[in-house]
């Protein structure tokens, strides 16, 4: 399993946290998602079969921006 950590902006509240988690969990092969509102960070564990750009695009589609 690959683990990636992303620092993002626009992660504003628990509703946004839930949207990010739900969106990432819909991707086949995502094994774990941790969203830290206080640090504006997202950690994702996923299979090698997933391209990291798929995960980044999913996060951006929810409304977050990478720092």
Coordinates of C-alpha atoms in Angstrom, one line a residue:
X1 CA 0.0 0.0 0.0
X2 CA 1.2 3.5 -0.9
X3 CA 0.6 6.3 1.6
X4 CA 0.6 9.9 0.4
X5 CA 0.2 13.1 2.4
X6 CA -1.1 16.3 1.0
X7 CA -1.3 19.8 2.4
X8 CA -4.3 21.6 1.0
X9 CA -6.2 24.9 1.4
X10 CA -9.9 25.4 1.5
X11 CA -10.5 22.6 3.9
X12 CA -12.8 24.7 6.0
X13 CA -15.2 22.6 8.1
X14 CA -16.5 19.2 9.0
X15 CA -18.8 19.1 6.0
X16 CA -15.9 19.6 3.6
X17 CA -13.9 16.9 5.6
X18 CA -16.8 14.5 5.1
X19 CA -17.1 15.3 1.4
X20 CA -13.4 14.6 0.8
X21 CA -13.5 11.3 2.7
X22 CA -16.6 10.1 0.9
X23 CA -15.2 11.1 -2.5
X24 CA -11.9 9.3 -1.9
X25 CA -13.5 6.2 -0.5
X26 CA -15.5 5.8 -3.7
X27 CA -12.2 5.2 -5.6
X28 CA -11.6 1.5 -6.0
X29 CA -8.3 0.6 -4.3
X30 CA -8.3 3.4 -1.7
X31 CA -7.7 1.7 1.7
X32 CA -7.6 4.5 4.1
X33 CA -8.3 8.3 4.3
X34 CA -7.3 10.6 7.2
X35 CA -8.4 14.2 7.0
X36 CA -6.9 16.7 9.6
X37 CA -8.9 19.9 9.6
X38 CA -6.5 21.6 12.1
X39 CA -3.5 21.0 9.8
X40 CA -5.4 21.2 6.5
X41 CA -3.9 17.9 5.5
X42 CA -5.1 14.7 3.9
X43 CA -3.4 11.3 4.1
X44 CA -4.5 8.6 1.7
X45 CA -3.5 4.9 1.6
X46 CA -4.1 3.2 -1.7
X47 CA -3.1 0.3 -4.0
X48 CA -0.3 0.6 -6.5
X49 CA -2.9 0.1 -9.3
X50 CA -4.2 3.7 -8.7
X51 CA -2.5 6.6 -10.4
X52 CA -1.8 9.4 -7.9
X53 CA -3.3 12.0 -10.3
X54 CA -6.7 10.3 -9.8
X55 CA -6.5 11.0 -6.1
X56 CA -5.3 14.6 -6.6
X57 CA -8.1 15.2 -9.1
X58 CA -10.7 13.8 -6.7
X59 CA -9.5 16.1 -3.9
X60 CA -9.6 19.2 -6.2
X61 CA -13.1 18.3 -7.5
X62 CA -14.3 18.6 -3.9
X63 CA -12.9 22.2 -3.8
X64 CA -9.5 21.9 -2.1
X65 CA -6.4 23.4 -3.5
X66 CA -2.9 21.9 -3.2
X67 CA -0.3 24.1 -1.5

